[in-house]
CSV table of N, CA and C in Angstrom, one decimal:
chain,number,residue,atom,x,y,z
A,1,MET,N,68.6,147.6,99.7
A,1,MET,CA,69.8,147.2,98.9
A,1,MET,C,69.7,145.7,98.5
A,2,MET,N,69.3,144.9,99.4
A,2,MET,CA,69.2,143.4,99.1
A,2,MET,C,68.2,143.2,98.1
A,3,LYS,N,67.1,143.9,98.1
A,3,LYS,CA,66.0,143.8,97.1
A,3,LYS,C,66.5,144.1,95.7
A,4,SER,N,67.3,145.1,95.6
A,4,SER,CA,67.8,145.5,94.3
A,4,SER,C,68.8,144.5,93.8
A,5,ILE,N,69.6,143.9,94.7
A,5,ILE,CA,70.5,142.8,94.3
A,5,ILE,C,69.8,141.6,93.8
A,6,GLU,N,68.7,141.3,94.5
A,6,GLU,CA,67.9,140.1,94.1
A,6,GLU,C,67.2,140.4,92.8
A,7,LYS,N,66.8,141.6,92.5
A,7,LYS,CA,66.2,141.9,91.2
A,7,LYS,C,67.2,141.7,90.1
A,8,LEU,N,68.4,142.0,90.3
A,8,LEU,CA,69.4,141.9,89.3
A,8,LEU,C,70.0,140.5,89.1
A,9,LYS,N,69.7,139.6,90.1
A,9,LYS,CA,70.3,138.3,90.1
A,9,LYS,C,69.9,137.5,88.9
A,10,LYS,N,68.6,137.4,88.6
A,10,LYS,CA,68.1,136.6,87.5
A,10,LYS,C,68.6,137.1,86.1
A,11,PRO,N,68.4,138.4,85.9
A,11,PRO,CA,69.0,138.9,84.6
A,11,PRO,C,70.5,138.7,84.4
A,12,LEU,N,71.2,138.8,85.5
A,12,LEU,CA,72.7,138.6,85.4
A,12,LEU,C,73.0,137.1,85.1
A,13,ILE,N,72.2,136.2,85.8
A,13,ILE,CA,72.4,134.8,85.5
A,13,ILE,C,72.0,134.5,84.1
A,14,ASP,N,70.9,135.1,83.6
A,14,ASP,CA,70.5,134.9,82.2
A,14,ASP,C,71.5,135.4,81.2
A,15,ILE,N,72.1,136.5,81.5
A,15,ILE,CA,73.1,137.0,80.6
A,15,ILE,C,74.3,136.1,80.6
A,16,MET,N,74.8,135.6,81.7
A,16,MET,CA,75.9,134.7,81.8
A,16,MET,C,75.6,133.4,81.1
A,17,LEU,N,74.4,132.9,81.3
A,17,LEU,CA,74.0,131.6,80.6
A,17,LEU,C,74.0,131.8,79.1
A,18,ASN,N,73.5,133.0,78.6
A,18,ASN,CA,73.5,133.3,77.2
A,18,ASN,C,74.9,133.4,76.6
A,19,ILE,N,75.8,134.1,77.3
A,19,ILE,CA,77.2,134.2,76.9
A,19,ILE,C,77.8,132.9,76.8
A,20,ILE,N,77.7,132.1,77.8
A,20,ILE,CA,78.3,130.7,77.8
A,20,ILE,C,77.7,129.9,76.7
A,21,SER,N,76.3,129.9,76.5
A,21,SER,CA,75.7,129.0,75.5
A,21,SER,C,76.1,129.5,74.1
A,22,ASN,N,76.3,130.7,73.9
A,22,ASN,CA,76.7,131.2,72.6
A,22,ASN,C,78.2,131.0,72.4
A,23,GLY,N,79.0,131.1,73.4
A,23,GLY,CA,80.4,131.0,73.3
A,23,GLY,C,80.9,129.5,73.1
A,24,LEU,N,80.2,128.6,73.7
A,24,LEU,CA,80.7,127.2,73.6
A,24,LEU,C,80.8,126.7,72.1
A,25,PRO,N,79.7,126.7,71.3
A,25,PRO,CA,79.9,126.3,69.9
A,25,PRO,C,80.9,127.1,69.2
A,26,THR,N,80.9,128.4,69.4
A,26,THR,CA,81.9,129.3,68.7
A,26,THR,C,83.3,128.9,69.0
A,27,ILE,N,83.6,128.7,70.2
A,27,ILE,CA,85.0,128.3,70.6
A,27,ILE,C,85.3,126.9,70.0
A,28,VAL,N,84.4,126.0,70.1
A,28,VAL,CA,84.7,124.6,69.5
A,28,VAL,C,84.9,124.7,68.0
A,29,LEU,N,84.1,125.5,67.3
A,29,LEU,CA,84.2,125.6,65.9
A,29,LEU,C,85.5,126.3,65.5
A,30,GLN,N,85.8,127.5,66.1
A,30,GLN,CA,87.0,128.3,65.8
A,30,GLN,C,88.3,127.6,66.2
A,31,LEU,N,88.3,127.0,67.3
A,31,LEU,CA,89.6,126.5,67.8
A,31,LEU,C,89.9,125.0,67.5
A,32,ILE,N,88.8,124.3,67.2
A,32,ILE,CA,89.0,122.8,67.0
A,32,ILE,C,88.5,122.4,65.5
A,33,VAL,N,87.3,122.7,65.2
A,33,VAL,CA,86.7,122.2,63.9
A,33,VAL,C,87.4,122.8,62.7
A,34,TYR,N,87.4,124.1,62.6
A,34,TYR,CA,88.0,124.8,61.4
A,34,TYR,C,89.5,124.4,61.2
A,35,PRO,N,90.3,124.5,62.3
A,35,PRO,CA,91.7,124.0,62.0
A,35,PRO,C,91.8,122.6,61.6
A,36,LEU,N,91.1,121.7,62.2
A,36,LEU,CA,91.1,120.3,61.8
A,36,LEU,C,90.7,120.0,60.4
A,37,VAL,N,89.6,120.7,60.0
A,37,VAL,CA,89.1,120.6,58.7
A,37,VAL,C,90.1,121.1,57.7
A,38,ALA,N,90.7,122.3,58.0
A,38,ALA,CA,91.7,122.9,57.1
A,38,ALA,C,92.9,121.9,56.9
A,39,LEU,N,93.3,121.3,58.0
A,39,LEU,CA,94.5,120.3,58.0
A,39,LEU,C,94.1,119.1,57.1
A,40,LYS,N,92.9,118.6,57.2
A,40,LYS,CA,92.5,117.4,56.5
A,40,LYS,C,92.2,117.7,55.0
A,41,LEU,N,91.6,118.8,54.8
A,41,LEU,CA,91.2,119.1,53.4
A,41,LEU,C,92.3,119.7,52.5
A,42,GLY,N,93.2,120.4,53.1
A,42,GLY,CA,94.2,121.1,52.3
A,42,GLY,C,93.7,122.5,51.9
A,43,ALA,N,94.6,123.3,51.3
A,43,ALA,CA,94.3,124.7,51.0
A,43,ALA,C,93.1,124.9,50.1
A,44,THR,N,93.1,124.2,48.9
A,44,THR,CA,92.0,124.4,47.9
A,44,THR,C,90.7,124.0,48.4
A,45,ARG,N,90.6,122.8,48.9
A,45,ARG,CA,89.3,122.3,49.4
A,45,ARG,C,88.8,123.0,50.6
A,46,ASN,N,89.8,123.5,51.5
A,46,ASN,CA,89.4,124.3,52.7
A,46,ASN,C,88.8,125.6,52.2
A,47,ASP,N,89.3,126.2,51.2
A,47,ASP,CA,88.7,127.5,50.7
A,47,ASP,C,87.3,127.3,50.3
A,48,LEU,N,87.0,126.2,49.6
A,48,LEU,CA,85.6,125.9,49.2
A,48,LEU,C,84.7,125.6,50.5
A,49,PHE,N,85.3,124.9,51.5
A,49,PHE,CA,84.6,124.7,52.7
A,49,PHE,C,84.2,126.0,53.3
A,50,LEU,N,85.2,127.0,53.4
A,50,LEU,CA,84.9,128.3,54.0
A,50,LEU,C,83.9,129.1,53.2
A,51,VAL,N,83.9,129.0,51.9
A,51,VAL,CA,82.9,129.7,51.1
A,51,VAL,C,81.6,129.1,51.3
A,52,PHE,N,81.4,127.8,51.3
A,52,PHE,CA,80.1,127.2,51.5
A,52,PHE,C,79.6,127.4,53.0
A,53,MET,N,80.5,127.4,54.0
A,53,MET,CA,80.0,127.7,55.3
A,53,MET,C,79.6,129.1,55.4
A,54,SER,N,80.3,130.0,54.8
A,54,SER,CA,79.9,131.4,54.8
A,54,SER,C,78.5,131.6,54.1
A,55,VAL,N,78.3,131.0,53.0
A,55,VAL,CA,77.0,131.1,52.3
A,55,VAL,C,75.9,130.5,53.2
A,56,ILE,N,76.1,129.4,53.8
A,56,ILE,CA,75.1,128.8,54.7
A,56,ILE,C,74.8,129.8,55.8
A,57,HIS,N,75.9,130.3,56.4
A,57,HIS,CA,75.7,131.3,57.6
A,57,HIS,C,74.9,132.5,57.1
A,58,ILE,N,75.2,133.0,55.9
A,58,ILE,CA,74.5,134.2,55.4
A,58,ILE,C,73.0,133.8,55.2
A,59,ILE,N,72.8,132.7,54.5
A,59,ILE,CA,71.4,132.3,54.2
A,59,ILE,C,70.6,132.1,55.5
A,60,VAL,N,71.2,131.3,56.4
A,60,VAL,CA,70.4,131.0,57.7
A,60,VAL,C,70.2,132.3,58.5
A,61,ALA,N,71.2,133.2,58.6
A,61,ALA,CA,71.1,134.4,59.4
A,61,ALA,C,70.0,135.3,58.8
A,62,SER,N,70.0,135.4,57.4
A,62,SER,CA,69.1,136.3,56.8
A,62,SER,C,67.7,135.8,56.7
A,63,THR,N,67.5,134.5,56.8
A,63,THR,CA,66.2,133.9,56.7
A,63,THR,C,65.6,133.6,58.1
A,64,SER,N,66.1,132.5,58.6
A,64,SER,CA,65.6,132.1,59.9
A,64,SER,C,65.9,133.1,61.0
A,65,GLY,N,67.1,133.7,61.0
A,65,GLY,CA,67.4,134.7,62.0
A,65,GLY,C,66.5,135.8,62.0
A,66,SER,N,66.2,136.3,60.8
A,66,SER,CA,65.2,137.4,60.7
A,66,SER,C,63.8,137.0,61.1
A,67,LEU,N,63.5,135.8,60.7
A,67,LEU,CA,62.1,135.3,61.1
A,67,LEU,C,62.0,135.1,62.6
A,68,CYS,N,63.1,134.6,63.2
A,68,CYS,CA,63.1,134.5,64.7
A,68,CYS,C,62.9,135.8,65.4
A,69,ASN,N,63.6,136.8,64.9
A,69,ASN,CA,63.5,138.2,65.5
A,69,ASN,C,62.1,138.7,65.3
A,70,THR,N,61.5,138.5,64.1
A,70,THR,CA,60.2,139.0,63.9
A,70,THR,C,59.2,138.3,64.8
A,71,ARG,N,59.4,137.0,65.0
A,71,ARG,CA,58.5,136.2,65.8
A,71,ARG,C,58.6,136.7,67.3
A,72,LEU,N,59.8,136.9,67.7
A,72,LEU,CA,60.0,137.4,69.1
A,72,LEU,C,59.3,138.8,69.3
A,73,LEU,N,59.4,139.6,68.3
A,73,LEU,CA,58.7,140.9,68.4
A,73,LEU,C,57.2,140.9,68.3
A,74,LEU,N,56.7,140.0,67.5
A,74,LEU,CA,55.2,139.9,67.2
A,74,LEU,C,54.5,138.9,68.1
A,75,ASN,N,55.2,138.1,68.8
A,75,ASN,CA,54.6,137.0,69.6
A,75,ASN,C,53.4,137.5,70.5
A,76,SER,N,53.7,138.6,71.3
A,76,SER,CA,52.7,139.1,72.2
A,76,SER,C,51.4,139.6,71.5
A,77,ASP,N,51.6,140.2,70.3
A,77,ASP,CA,50.5,140.6,69.5
A,77,ASP,C,49.7,139.4,69.0
A,78,TYR,N,50.4,138.4,68.6
A,78,TYR,CA,49.7,137.2,68.1
A,78,TYR,C,48.9,136.5,69.2
A,79,ILE,N,49.5,136.5,70.4
A,79,ILE,CA,48.8,135.9,71.5
A,79,ILE,C,47.6,136.7,71.9
A,80,GLN,N,47.8,138.0,72.0
A,80,GLN,CA,46.7,138.9,72.4
A,80,GLN,C,45.5,138.9,71.4
A,81,LYS,N,45.8,138.8,70.1
A,81,LYS,CA,44.8,138.7,69.1
A,81,LYS,C,44.3,137.3,68.8
A,82,GLN,N,44.9,136.3,69.5
A,82,GLN,CA,44.6,134.9,69.4
A,82,GLN,C,44.7,134.5,67.9
A,83,VAL,N,45.8,134.9,67.3
A,83,VAL,CA,46.1,134.6,65.9
A,83,VAL,C,47.2,133.5,65.9
A,84,LYS,N,47.0,132.5,65.1
A,84,LYS,CA,48.0,131.5,64.9
A,84,LYS,C,49.0,132.0,63.9
A,85,GLY,N,50.2,131.9,64.1
A,85,GLY,CA,51.3,132.5,63.3
A,85,GLY,C,51.3,131.9,61.9
A,86,ASP,N,51.7,132.7,61.0
A,86,ASP,CA,52.0,132.3,59.6
A,86,ASP,C,53.4,132.0,59.4
A,87,PHE,N,54.1,131.8,60.5
A,87,PHE,CA,55.6,131.6,60.5
A,87,PHE,C,56.0,130.3,59.8
A,88,ASN,N,55.2,129.3,60.0
A,88,ASN,CA,55.5,128.0,59.3
A,88,ASN,C,55.5,128.1,57.8
A,89,LEU,N,54.6,128.9,57.3
A,89,LEU,CA,54.6,129.1,55.8
A,89,LEU,C,55.8,129.9,55.4
A,90,ILE,N,56.2,130.9,56.2
A,90,ILE,CA,57.3,131.7,55.8
A,90,ILE,C,58.6,130.8,55.9
A,91,VAL,N,58.7,129.9,56.9
A,91,VAL,CA,59.8,129.0,57.0
A,91,VAL,C,59.9,128.1,55.7
A,92,PHE,N,58.8,127.6,55.3
A,92,PHE,CA,58.7,126.8,54.1
A,92,PHE,C,59.2,127.6,52.9
A,93,ILE,N,58.8,128.8,52.7
A,93,ILE,CA,59.2,129.7,51.6
A,93,ILE,C,60.7,129.9,51.7
A,94,PHE,N,61.2,130.3,52.9
A,94,PHE,CA,62.6,130.5,53.1
A,94,PHE,C,63.4,129.2,52.8
A,95,SER,N,62.9,128.1,53.1
A,95,SER,CA,63.6,126.8,52.8
A,95,SER,C,63.7,126.6,51.3
A,96,GLY,N,62.7,126.9,50.6
A,96,GLY,CA,62.8,126.9,49.1
A,96,GLY,C,63.9,127.8,48.6
A,97,LEU,N,63.9,129.0,49.1
A,97,LEU,CA,64.9,130.0,48.7
A,97,LEU,C,66.3,129.5,49.0
A,98,ASN,N,66.4,129.0,50.2
A,98,ASN,CA,67.7,128.4,50.7
A,98,ASN,C,68.2,127.3,49.7
A,99,ILE,N,67.3,126.4,49.3
A,99,ILE,CA,67.7,125.4,48.4
A,99,ILE,C,68.2,126.0,47.0
A,100,ILE,N,67.4,126.9,46.5
A,100,ILE,CA,67.8,127.5,45.2
A,100,ILE,C,69.1,128.2,45.3
A,101,ILE,N,69.4,129.0,46.4
A,101,ILE,CA,70.6,129.7,46.5
A,101,ILE,C,71.8,128.7,46.6
A,102,LEU,N,71.7,127.7,47.4
A,102,LEU,CA,72.8,126.7,47.6
A,102,LEU,C,73.1,126.0,46.2
A,103,ILE,N,72.1,125.7,45.5
A,103,ILE,CA,72.3,125.0,44.2
A,103,ILE,C,73.0,126.0,43.2
A,104,ILE,N,72.6,127.2,43.2
A,104,ILE,CA,73.3,128.2,42.4
A,104,ILE,C,74.7,128.4,42.8
A,105,VAL,N,75.0,128.6,44.1
A,105,VAL,CA,76.3,128.8,44.5
A,105,VAL,C,77.2,127.5,44.2
A,106,SER,N,76.6,126.3,44.4
A,106,SER,CA,77.3,125.1,44.1
A,106,SER,C,77.7,125.1,42.6
A,107,ILE,N,76.8,125.5,41.7
A,107,ILE,CA,77.1,125.5,40.3
A,107,ILE,C,78.2,126.5,40.0
A,108,ILE,N,78.1,127.7,40.6
A,108,ILE,CA,79.1,128.7,40.4
A,108,ILE,C,80.5,128.3,40.8
A,109,TYR,N,80.6,127.5,41.9
A,109,TYR,CA,81.9,127.0,42.4
A,109,TYR,C,82.3,125.6,41.9
A,110,ASN,N,81.6,125.2,40.8
A,110,ASN,CA,81.8,123.9,40.2
A,110,ASN,C,81.8,122.7,41.1
A,111,SER,N,81.0,122.8,42.1
A,111,SER,CA,80.8,121.7,43.0
A,111,SER,C,79.4,121.1,42.7
A,112,THR,N,79.4,120.3,41.7
A,112,THR,CA,78.2,119.7,41.2
A,112,THR,C,77.9,118.3,41.5
A,113,ASP,N,78.7,117.8,42.5
A,113,ASP,CA,78.4,116.4,43.0
A,113,ASP,C,77.0,116.5,43.7
A,114,ILE,N,76.1,115.7,43.2
A,114,ILE,CA,74.7,115.7,43.7
A,114,ILE,C,74.6,115.4,45.1
A,115,ILE,N,75.4,114.4,45.6
A,115,ILE,CA,75.4,114.0,47.0
A,115,ILE,C,75.9,115.2,47.9
A,116,ASP,N,77.0,115.9,47.5
A,116,ASP,CA,77.5,117.0,48.2
A,116,ASP,C,76.4,118.1,48.3
A,117,ILE,N,75.8,118.4,47.2
A,117,ILE,CA,74.8,119.4,47.1
A,117,ILE,C,73.6,119.0,48.0
A,118,PHE,N,73.2,117.8,48.0
A,118,PHE,CA,72.1,117.3,48.8
A,118,PHE,C,72.5,117.5,50.3
A,119,MET,N,73.7,117.1,50.6
A,119,MET,CA,74.1,117.2,52.0
A,119,MET,C,74.2,118.6,52.5
A,120,MET,N,74.6,119.5,51.6
A,120,MET,CA,74.7,120.9,52.0
A,120,MET,C,73.3,121.5,52.2
A,121,VAL,N,72.4,121.2,51.3
A,121,VAL,CA,71.0,121.7,51.4
A,121,VAL,C,70.4,121.1,52.7
A,122,PHE,N,70.6,119.8,53.0
A,122,PHE,CA,70.1,119.2,54.2
A,122,PHE,C,70.7,119.9,55.4
A,123,LEU,N,72.0,120.1,55.4
A,123,LEU,CA,72.6,120.8,56.5
A,123,LEU,C,72.0,122.2,56.7
A,124,SER,N,71.9,122.9,55.7
A,124,SER,CA,71.3,124.3,55.8
A,124,SER,C,69.9,124.3,56.3
A,125,LEU,N,69.1,123.3,55.8
A,125,LEU,CA,67.7,123.3,56.3
A,125,LEU,C,67.7,122.9,57.8
A,126,LEU,N,68.6,121.9,58.2
A,126,LEU,CA,68.6,121.6,59.6
A,126,LEU,C,69.0,122.8,60.5
A,127,TRP,N,70.0,123.5,60.0
A,127,TRP,CA,70.4,124.7,60.7
A,127,TRP,C,69.3,125.8,60.8
A,128,MET,N,68.6,125.9,59.7
A,128,MET,CA,67.4,126.9,59.8
A,128,MET,C,66.4,126.4,60.8
A,129,ALA,N,66.1,125.1,60.8
A,129,ALA,CA,65.1,124.5,61.7
A,129,ALA,C,65.6,124.7,63.2
A,130,ARG,N,66.8,124.4,63.4
A,130,ARG,CA,67.4,124.6,64.8
A,130,ARG,C,67.3,126.0,65.2
A,131,ASP,N,67.7,127.0,64.4
A,131,ASP,CA,67.6,128.4,64.8
A,131,ASP,C,66.1,128.8,65.0
A,132,TYR,N,65.2,128.3,64.2
A,132,TYR,CA,63.8,128.7,64.3
A,132,TYR,C,63.2,128.0,65.6
A,133,LEU,N,63.5,126.8,65.8
A,133,LEU,CA,63.0,126.1,67.0
A,133,LEU,C,63.5,126.7,68.3
A,134,ILE,N,64.7,127.1,68.3
A,134,ILE,CA,65.3,127.7,69.6
A,134,ILE,C,64.6,129.0,70.0
A,135,VAL,N,63.9,129.6,69.1
A,135,VAL,CA,63.2,130.8,69.4
A,135,VAL,C,62.1,130.6,70.5
A,136,GLU,N,61.6,129.3,70.5
A,136,GLU,CA,60.7,129.0,71.6
A,136,GLU,C,61.3,129.2,73.0
A,137,PHE,N,62.5,128.8,73.1
A,137,PHE,CA,63.2,129.0,74.4
A,137,PHE,C,63.4,130.5,74.7
A,138,ARG,N,63.7,131.3,73.7
A,138,ARG,CA,63.8,132.7,73.9
A,138,ARG,C,62.5,133.4,74.2
A,139,LEU,N,61.4,132.9,73.6
A,139,LEU,CA,60.1,133.5,73.9
A,139,LEU,C,59.8,133.2,75.4
A,140,ASN,N,60.2,132.1,75.9
A,140,ASN,CA,59.9,131.8,77.3
A,140,ASN,C,61.1,132.3,78.3
A,141,LEU,N,62.0,133.0,77.7
A,141,LEU,CA,63.2,133.4,78.4
A,141,LEU,C,63.9,132.3,79.2
A,142,ASN,N,64.0,131.1,78.6
A,142,ASN,CA,64.5,129.9,79.2
A,142,ASN,C,66.0,129.7,78.7
A,143,PHE,N,66.9,130.5,79.3
A,143,PHE,CA,68.3,130.5,78.9
A,143,PHE,C,69.0,129.2,79.3
A,144,ARG,N,68.5,128.5,80.3
A,144,ARG,CA,69.1,127.2,80.7
A,144,ARG,C,68.8,126.2,79.5
A,145,GLU,N,67.7,126.2,78.9
A,145,GLU,CA,67.4,125.3,77.8
A,145,GLU,C,68.2,125.6,76.6
A,146,ILE,N,68.5,126.9,76.4
A,146,ILE,CA,69.4,127.3,75.3
A,146,ILE,C,70.8,126.7,75.6
A,147,LEU,N,71.2,126.9,76.8
A,147,LEU,CA,72.5,126.3,77.2
A,147,LEU,C,72.6,124.8,77.0
A,148,TYR,N,71.6,124.1,77.4
A,148,TYR,CA,71.5,122.6,77.3
A,148,TYR,C,71.5,122.3,75.8
A,149,ASN,N,70.8,123.0,75.0
A,149,ASN,CA,70.7,122.8,73.6
A,149,ASN,C,72.1,123.0,72.9
A,150,ASN,N,72.8,124.0,73.4
A,150,ASN,CA,74.2,124.2,72.8
A,150,ASN,C,75.2,123.3,73.3
A,151,ILE,N,75.0,122.7,74.5
A,151,ILE,CA,75.9,121.7,75.0
A,151,ILE,C,75.7,120.4,74.1
A,152,VAL,N,74.5,120.1,73.8
A,152,VAL,CA,74.2,119.0,73.0
A,152,VAL,C,74.8,119.2,71.6
A,153,LEU,N,74.7,120.5,71.1
A,153,LEU,CA,75.2,120.9,69.8
A,153,LEU,C,76.8,120.6,69.8
A,154,VAL,N,77.4,121.0,70.9
A,154,VAL,CA,78.9,120.8,71.0
A,154,VAL,C,79.2,119.4,71.0
A,155,ILE,N,78.5,118.6,71.7
A,155,ILE,CA,78.7,117.1,71.7
A,155,ILE,C,78.5,116.6,70.3
A,156,GLY,N,77.5,117.0,69.6
A,156,GLY,CA,77.3,116.6,68.2
A,156,GLY,C,78.4,117.0,67.3
A,157,ILE,N,79.0,118.2,67.5
A,157,ILE,CA,80.1,118.7,66.7
A,157,ILE,C,81.3,117.8,67.0
A,158,ILE,N,81.5,117.4,68.2
A,158,ILE,CA,82.6,116.5,68.5
A,158,ILE,C,82.4,115.1,67.9
A,159,LEU,N,81.2,114.6,67.9
A,159,LEU,CA,80.9,113.3,67.3
A,159,LEU,C,81.1,113.5,65.7
A,160,GLY,N,80.6,114.6,65.2
A,160,GLY,CA,80.8,114.9,63.8
A,160,GLY,C,82.3,114.9,63.4
A,161,ILE,N,83.1,115.5,64.2
A,161,ILE,CA,84.5,115.6,63.9
A,161,ILE,C,85.1,114.1,63.9
A,162,ILE,N,84.7,113.3,64.8
A,162,ILE,CA,85.1,111.9,64.9
A,162,ILE,C,84.7,111.2,63.6
A,163,GLY,N,83.4,111.4,63.2
A,163,GLY,CA,82.9,110.8,62.0
A,163,GLY,C,83.7,111.3,60.8
A,164,PHE,N,84.0,112.6,60.7
A,164,PHE,CA,84.7,113.2,59.6
A,164,PHE,C,86.1,112.6,59.5
A,165,ASN,N,86.8,112.5,60.6
A,165,ASN,CA,88.2,112.0,60.7
A,165,ASN,C,88.3,110.5,60.4
A,166,PHE,N,87.4,109.8,60.8
A,166,PHE,CA,87.6,108.3,60.7
A,166,PHE,C,86.7,107.6,59.7
A,167,CYS,N,85.6,108.2,59.3
A,167,CYS,CA,84.7,107.5,58.5
A,167,CYS,C,84.4,108.1,57.1
A,168,PHE,N,83.9,109.3,57.2
A,168,PHE,CA,83.2,109.9,56.0
A,168,PHE,C,84.1,110.8,55.1
A,169,GLU,N,85.0,111.5,55.7
A,169,GLU,CA,85.9,112.5,55.0
A,169,GLU,C,85.1,113.5,54.2
A,170,ASN,N,83.9,113.8,54.6
A,170,ASN,CA,83.1,114.9,54.0
A,170,ASN,C,82.7,115.9,55.1
A,171,TRP,N,83.2,117.1,55.0
A,171,TRP,CA,83.1,118.1,56.0
A,171,TRP,C,81.6,118.3,56.4
A,172,ARG,N,80.7,118.1,55.5
A,172,ARG,CA,79.3,118.4,55.8
A,172,ARG,C,78.7,117.5,56.9
A,173,ILE,N,79.4,116.3,57.1
A,173,ILE,CA,78.9,115.3,58.1
A,173,ILE,C,79.1,115.9,59.5
A,174,ILE,N,80.1,116.7,59.7
A,174,ILE,CA,80.3,117.3,61.0
A,174,ILE,C,79.1,118.0,61.5
A,175,PHE,N,78.6,118.8,60.6
A,175,PHE,CA,77.4,119.7,61.0
A,175,PHE,C,76.1,119.0,60.9
A,176,ILE,N,76.0,118.0,60.0
A,176,ILE,CA,74.7,117.2,60.0
A,176,ILE,C,74.6,116.4,61.2
A,177,ILE,N,75.7,115.8,61.7
A,177,ILE,CA,75.6,115.0,62.9
A,177,ILE,C,75.3,115.9,64.1
A,178,SER,N,75.9,117.1,64.1
A,178,SER,CA,75.7,118.0,65.3
A,178,SER,C,74.3,118.5,65.3
């Protein structure tokens, strides 16, 4: 009986760490960031903020998210065959696709300020890189490192909110700082 409890201990701790690490940024974003940004930007500008955040989420999830899942699935095959991954090339290609999509969406929504577009592209590429790099922790089943990473992310979000409220007044800075 004790042996079976011990066998379950690590997976249960990993599950809890994963829930906490994914929940922290989500809670901070949904309960603090989005309401503060909405209050500061007003209705029209907040709508554009939500559109661009949705586009960035979709792009990142469909590119780096898919790539991360593929890497997780194929990693043991790559190690076994002693093959160096071609994932960096794919990240580069997805980054180009990301840039093109964000520029097109910006033009469609008449947001043609070059600095805003640059910041949005930079934000999206940072987000892709973060998602892609965190896969290393998942490959090693290191859920504590994922939690630490997301704690740092939350601290960055809080610093970004401070920067947004007091200095920059550009919502992109919240996420770039984080």
